[in-house]
Coordinates of C-alpha atoms in Angstrom, one line a residue:
M6 CA 14.1 -34.4 -6.6
Y7 CA 12.4 -31.5 -8.1
A8 CA 9.9 -33.7 -9.7
Q9 CA 9.2 -35.1 -6.6
L10 CA 8.8 -31.7 -4.8
C11 CA 6.7 -30.1 -7.6
S12 CA 4.5 -33.5 -8.2
W13 CA 0.2 -33.3 -7.2
D14 CA 0.7 -35.9 -3.7
N15 CA 3.4 -33.7 -2.2
L16 CA 2.1 -30.6 -2.5
F17 CA -1.5 -31.8 -1.8
Y18 CA 0.5 -33.0 2.2
A19 CA 1.9 -30.1 2.6
Y20 CA -1.3 -28.0 1.4
R21 CA -2.6 -30.4 4.8
K22 CA 0.2 -29.8 7.0
A23 CA 0.4 -26.3 6.5
S24 CA -3.3 -25.6 7.5
R25 CA -3.6 -28.3 9.7
G26 CA -5.1 -26.0 13.0
K27 CA -5.6 -22.8 10.8
R28 CA -8.8 -23.7 8.4
G29 CA -11.1 -20.7 10.0
H30 CA -8.2 -18.4 8.8
A31 CA -9.2 -16.7 6.6
N32 CA -6.3 -16.6 4.6
V33 CA -6.6 -20.4 4.0
A34 CA -10.9 -20.4 3.7
A35 CA -9.9 -18.4 0.6
F36 CA -7.2 -20.5 -0.3
E37 CA -9.2 -23.7 0.3
Y38 CA -12.0 -22.4 -1.6
R39 CA -10.7 -22.6 -4.5
L40 CA -7.9 -25.6 -3.5
E41 CA -8.2 -27.7 -6.7
D42 CA -7.1 -24.7 -8.8
N43 CA -4.8 -22.8 -6.5
L44 CA -2.3 -26.3 -6.0
L45 CA -2.1 -26.0 -9.3
Q46 CA -1.2 -23.7 -10.2
L47 CA 1.0 -23.3 -8.1
Q48 CA 3.0 -26.8 -8.9
C49 CA 2.6 -24.5 -11.9
E50 CA 4.9 -22.3 -11.7
L51 CA 7.4 -24.0 -9.8
Q52 CA 7.5 -26.7 -12.7
D53 CA 8.3 -23.4 -15.3
Q54 CA 10.9 -22.1 -11.7
S55 CA 8.0 -18.7 -12.1
Y56 CA 7.6 -18.9 -8.7
T57 CA 7.6 -15.5 -6.4
P58 CA 7.4 -15.9 -3.1
G59 CA 5.2 -12.3 -2.1
T60 CA 5.3 -10.3 0.7
Y61 CA 5.7 -10.7 4.7
H62 CA 3.1 -10.1 7.5
S63 CA 5.5 -8.8 10.4
F64 CA 5.1 -7.9 13.7
Y65 CA 5.7 -7.7 17.2
I66 CA 5.3 -10.2 20.1
H67 CA 6.8 -10.0 23.6
D68 CA 7.3 -13.9 25.2
P69 CA 7.9 -12.3 27.2
K70 CA 10.6 -11.3 25.0
K71 CA 10.2 -8.9 22.9
R72 CA 10.5 -10.4 19.3
L73 CA 9.6 -9.3 15.5
I74 CA 7.3 -12.3 13.6
S75 CA 7.5 -12.4 9.9
A76 CA 4.4 -14.8 8.6
A77 CA 4.6 -15.7 4.5
P78 CA 1.6 -15.6 2.6
F79 CA -0.4 -18.8 3.4
R80 CA 0.2 -20.1 -0.7
D81 CA 4.7 -19.8 0.2
R82 CA 4.2 -21.7 3.6
V83 CA 2.5 -24.6 1.4
V84 CA 5.7 -24.5 -0.7
H85 CA 7.8 -23.9 2.2
H86 CA 6.1 -27.7 4.4
A87 CA 6.6 -29.4 0.7
L88 CA 10.6 -28.3 0.7
C89 CA 10.5 -29.5 3.6
N90 CA 9.5 -33.1 2.9
L91 CA 11.5 -34.2 1.5
I92 CA 14.8 -32.1 2.6
E93 CA 14.8 -32.4 6.1
P94 CA 15.1 -36.6 5.9
I95 CA 18.4 -35.6 4.5
F96 CA 19.4 -33.4 7.4
E97 CA 17.8 -35.9 10.2
R98 CA 20.6 -38.6 9.7
S99 CA 23.2 -36.0 9.8
F100 CA 22.2 -34.1 13.4
I101 CA 23.4 -35.4 16.4
S102 CA 21.1 -37.3 19.0
D103 CA 21.6 -33.7 21.8
S104 CA 19.9 -31.6 19.3
Y105 CA 16.0 -30.6 19.9
A106 CA 14.1 -27.7 18.6
N107 CA 11.6 -28.9 15.9
R108 CA 12.9 -32.5 15.3
V109 CA 9.6 -34.9 15.5
G110 CA 10.1 -36.6 19.3
K111 CA 12.8 -34.2 20.0
G112 CA 12.0 -31.0 21.5
T113 CA 11.4 -28.3 25.1
H114 CA 11.0 -30.5 27.8
R115 CA 13.7 -33.8 26.8
A116 CA 15.8 -31.2 26.2
L117 CA 15.2 -30.2 30.1
D118 CA 15.6 -33.5 30.5
R119 CA 18.2 -34.2 29.4
A120 CA 20.2 -30.8 30.3
Q121 CA 19.1 -32.6 33.9
E122 CA 20.5 -36.0 33.4
F123 CA 23.9 -34.3 32.6
A124 CA 23.5 -31.5 36.0
R125 CA 23.1 -35.4 38.1
R126 CA 26.8 -36.5 36.3
Y127 CA 29.1 -33.4 36.1
K128 CA 29.9 -30.6 38.1
Y129 CA 30.5 -27.8 36.3
V130 CA 27.9 -25.7 33.1
L131 CA 28.7 -22.8 30.9
P132 CA 25.7 -21.4 29.6
C133 CA 25.6 -20.3 26.4
D134 CA 23.5 -18.9 23.6
I135 CA 24.1 -17.0 20.8
K136 CA 23.2 -13.4 20.0
Q137 CA 20.6 -12.0 17.4
Y138 CA 21.1 -15.9 16.3
F139 CA 18.3 -15.3 13.5
P140 CA 19.0 -11.3 12.5
S141 CA 22.3 -12.9 11.9
I142 CA 22.6 -16.7 10.1
D143 CA 23.8 -15.1 6.6
H144 CA 22.3 -17.1 3.1
A145 CA 26.3 -17.3 1.2
I146 CA 27.4 -20.1 4.5
L147 CA 23.4 -20.8 4.9
R148 CA 23.7 -21.8 1.2
E149 CA 26.7 -23.7 1.4
I150 CA 26.0 -25.8 3.6
L151 CA 22.2 -26.6 2.0
A152 CA 24.4 -27.9 -1.1
R153 CA 26.9 -30.2 1.1
K154 CA 23.7 -32.4 0.6
I155 CA 21.5 -31.1 -2.1
D156 CA 23.0 -31.6 -5.8
D157 CA 19.4 -30.9 -7.4
A158 CA 20.5 -27.1 -9.0
Q159 CA 16.3 -26.8 -9.8
V160 CA 15.7 -27.3 -5.7
L161 CA 18.6 -25.1 -4.9
W162 CA 17.2 -22.3 -7.2
L163 CA 13.8 -22.6 -4.6
I164 CA 16.2 -22.3 -1.6
D165 CA 17.6 -19.6 -3.0
Q166 CA 13.5 -17.9 -3.6
I167 CA 13.4 -18.6 -0.2
L168 CA 16.6 -16.8 1.2
E169 CA 16.2 -13.7 -1.2
S170 CA 12.4 -13.2 -0.3
G171 CA 13.3 -13.4 3.6
R172 CA 16.4 -11.0 2.7
G173 CA 15.9 -8.1 4.9
V174 CA 13.2 -8.4 6.9
L175 CA 15.0 -8.6 10.2
A176 CA 17.4 -5.9 9.1
D177 CA 16.6 -3.3 12.1
E178 CA 17.0 -6.8 14.3
Y179 CA 20.4 -7.2 14.1
A180 CA 23.7 -4.6 15.4
M181 CA 26.1 -5.1 13.1
V182 CA 29.5 -7.4 13.7
Y183 CA 32.3 -7.1 11.9
F184 CA 34.7 -10.5 11.3
P185 CA 38.2 -11.0 10.8
G186 CA 39.1 -9.8 7.0
D187 CA 36.4 -8.3 6.3
D188 CA 35.6 -5.0 4.7
L189 CA 33.1 -1.9 4.9
F190 CA 31.3 -4.1 1.6
A191 CA 30.4 -6.8 5.0
A192 CA 27.3 -4.7 5.9
N193 CA 25.8 -6.1 2.7
R194 CA 25.8 -9.2 3.3
P195 CA 22.5 -10.4 3.1
R196 CA 21.7 -12.5 6.5
G197 CA 18.3 -13.0 8.6
L198 CA 15.6 -15.6 8.3
P199 CA 12.2 -14.1 9.1
I200 CA 11.4 -15.9 12.0
G201 CA 7.9 -17.8 12.0
N202 CA 8.6 -19.8 8.5
L203 CA 9.2 -23.2 9.0
T204 CA 11.9 -23.3 6.4
S205 CA 13.9 -20.8 9.4
Q206 CA 12.9 -23.1 11.7
F207 CA 14.1 -26.1 10.2
W208 CA 17.7 -24.2 8.4
A209 CA 18.5 -23.2 12.0
N210 CA 19.4 -26.1 12.8
C211 CA 20.6 -26.8 9.4
Y212 CA 23.0 -23.8 10.4
L213 CA 24.6 -25.1 13.5
N214 CA 25.2 -28.7 12.7
P215 CA 28.8 -28.4 11.9
F216 CA 29.3 -27.1 15.7
D217 CA 27.0 -29.2 16.8
H218 CA 29.4 -31.4 15.0
F219 CA 32.7 -29.0 15.8
V220 CA 31.1 -30.0 19.7
K221 CA 31.0 -33.6 19.4
R222 CA 34.4 -34.0 18.0
E223 CA 37.2 -32.2 18.1
L224 CA 36.0 -30.8 21.9
S225 CA 35.2 -34.3 22.9
C226 CA 32.5 -32.9 24.8
R227 CA 30.5 -35.9 26.1
A228 CA 27.3 -34.3 27.4
Y229 CA 26.6 -31.3 25.5
V230 CA 22.4 -29.9 24.4
R231 CA 21.3 -27.5 21.6
Y232 CA 17.7 -26.2 21.8
V233 CA 17.8 -23.7 18.9
D234 CA 20.5 -20.9 19.9
D235 CA 20.9 -22.3 23.4
F236 CA 23.8 -25.1 24.6
L237 CA 24.8 -26.3 27.8
L238 CA 28.3 -28.1 28.0
F239 CA 29.4 -30.1 31.0
A240 CA 32.5 -30.4 32.3
D241 CA 33.9 -32.4 35.7
D242 CA 36.6 -29.0 35.1
K243 CA 36.2 -25.9 35.1
R244 CA 39.6 -24.7 33.5
V245 CA 38.4 -27.4 30.5
L246 CA 35.3 -25.2 30.3
R247 CA 37.0 -21.8 29.8
E248 CA 39.1 -23.5 26.8
W249 CA 36.0 -25.3 25.4
R250 CA 34.6 -21.3 25.7
A251 CA 37.6 -19.7 23.6
E252 CA 37.4 -22.9 21.6
I253 CA 33.7 -22.0 20.9
F254 CA 34.5 -18.1 20.6
K255 CA 36.7 -18.8 17.4
R256 CA 34.7 -21.7 15.9
L257 CA 31.7 -19.5 16.4
T258 CA 33.5 -17.0 13.6
F259 CA 33.9 -19.0 11.1
L260 CA 29.8 -18.6 10.6
R261 CA 29.5 -15.1 10.9
L262 CA 27.8 -15.7 15.2
T263 CA 28.3 -14.3 18.6
L264 CA 27.7 -16.1 22.1
H265 CA 26.8 -13.2 25.0
A266 CA 30.3 -13.2 26.0
R267 CA 28.9 -12.4 30.0
R268 CA 26.6 -14.8 30.3
A269 CA 28.8 -17.5 28.9
Q270 CA 31.1 -18.2 32.3
P271 CA 31.5 -21.8 33.8
S272 CA 29.4 -22.3 37.0
L273 CA 28.6 -24.7 39.4
I274 CA 25.6 -27.6 38.5
T275 CA 24.5 -26.3 42.6
E276 CA 24.1 -22.5 40.9
G277 CA 21.2 -23.2 39.1
I278 CA 21.1 -23.7 34.9
P279 CA 18.9 -20.8 33.4
F280 CA 17.8 -22.8 30.6
L281 CA 14.4 -22.7 28.5
G282 CA 12.5 -20.5 31.2
F283 CA 13.7 -22.9 33.8
T284 CA 16.3 -23.0 36.2
V285 CA 17.9 -26.2 36.3
F286 CA 18.6 -27.9 39.5
P287 CA 20.1 -32.3 39.8
T288 CA 17.4 -32.9 42.1
H289 CA 14.3 -30.3 40.6
R290 CA 13.3 -27.3 37.9
R291 CA 12.2 -24.0 39.0
L292 CA 10.1 -22.0 36.3
K293 CA 11.9 -18.8 35.5
A294 CA 10.0 -15.6 37.4
R295 CA 9.6 -13.3 35.0
K296 CA 7.7 -16.7 32.8
G297 CA 5.4 -16.8 35.8
F298 CA 5.1 -13.1 36.1
A299 CA 4.3 -12.8 32.1
F300 CA 1.3 -15.3 32.0
R301 CA -0.2 -14.1 34.9
R302 CA -0.6 -10.9 33.0
H303 CA -1.2 -12.9 30.2
L304 CA -4.4 -14.8 31.2
A305 CA -5.7 -11.9 33.4
Q306 CA -5.9 -9.8 29.5
L307 CA -7.9 -13.1 28.6
H308 CA -10.0 -13.0 31.1
A309 CA -10.4 -9.0 30.9
Q310 CA -11.7 -10.1 27.0
W311 CA -14.1 -12.6 27.9
R312 CA -15.8 -11.0 30.1
T313 CA -16.5 -8.2 27.1
G314 CA -17.5 -10.9 25.1
E315 CA -14.5 -10.4 22.8
I316 CA -13.2 -13.8 23.2
G317 CA -15.2 -17.2 24.0
W318 CA -14.3 -19.7 26.9
K319 CA -12.7 -22.0 24.7
K320 CA -9.5 -20.2 23.6
M321 CA -9.1 -18.8 27.8
D322 CA -9.6 -22.8 28.5
A323 CA -6.8 -23.5 26.1
A324 CA -4.4 -21.0 27.0
I325 CA -4.2 -22.5 30.1
H326 CA -4.4 -25.7 29.7
G327 CA -0.7 -25.2 27.0
W328 CA 0.2 -23.3 30.9
V329 CA 0.0 -25.9 32.9
N330 CA 0.7 -28.8 30.1
H331 CA 4.4 -26.8 29.9
V332 CA 5.5 -25.9 33.6
R333 CA 4.2 -28.9 35.3
Y334 CA 7.8 -30.0 33.9
G335 CA 9.4 -28.6 36.9
D336 CA 8.2 -27.9 40.5
T337 CA 5.7 -25.9 39.8
W338 CA 2.9 -26.7 41.9
G339 CA 2.5 -24.3 44.9
L340 CA 2.5 -21.9 41.4
R341 CA -0.1 -23.8 39.0
R342 CA -2.6 -23.6 42.8
A343 CA -2.2 -19.8 43.4
V344 CA -2.6 -19.3 39.5
L345 CA -5.3 -21.3 38.9
K346 CA -6.9 -19.9 41.7
N347 CA -7.0 -16.3 41.0
A348 CA -8.6 -17.4 37.6
A349 CA -11.7 -19.2 40.0
N350 CA -12.2 -15.9 42.1
G351 CA -12.4 -13.5 38.5
Y352 CA -9.2 -11.6 40.0

């Protein structure tokens, strides 16, 4: 497997994927200027296992929640794609069909469709989300999960290099949680996956894959949807959901994860299900108010930048089209009309 990972064809394909839509960026253009030399250098470093990941560039975004994004150097992103090209198909076969994040043919809108489908069939829902998910992911547990399906020592070495490069990147975002059997040294366990890495997105799915099978097989939950660290369980009996809730808390301790306990409460479907920026009802969906307000603020900022010449119309137009294409999956006709009217009137 490692020889295939280091092959020229795989590295060139990885470069093509990593540079898609970003060829105008300075770091991508610099790598492309001497593309063959850079890929050959990367290939040699991988083959003799002298490859060392570079330093992350970190910055905060408000989407609308504040998040720390960590961008790896472009050459490292090529390596991430080269690795995922090989290991994704291996794990994809083991993922349940109702895990929707960062998978071909899945995505946010299909997760919403599936949640609404279940909302029409069941009376109650248990909405859950994990506290500090990416900062909490334990490196030792993740590596054990990955090693169950990857038996190539050199591929595991590369995984270790990438994991170690992200160690501590999200340290300030993590509030220490002690689990049964922990001693004071548990605070020093390597943990955290940088938000922004392709590998982080993929490994986040791998990390909760055993939990997905626990829900489906051991809890026998027939109606379950997960998108990264947000997941929903449906049933016709509130008591069953309460029992599942208790078992979920226990099982997540094995992954050193905790739920937002106050939010994880069984509720009637008719009260609406908060999920992926929408409130889902059996017959319709509403965009969460904070999402609408956040886009209005963002669009006003873009409009001000456009008027001063800081950005071109193309960027503003792309932002509007992207937002419209997302929110049209809810009952948002009036909201879209109001926002676009304001944009047309120049705020």
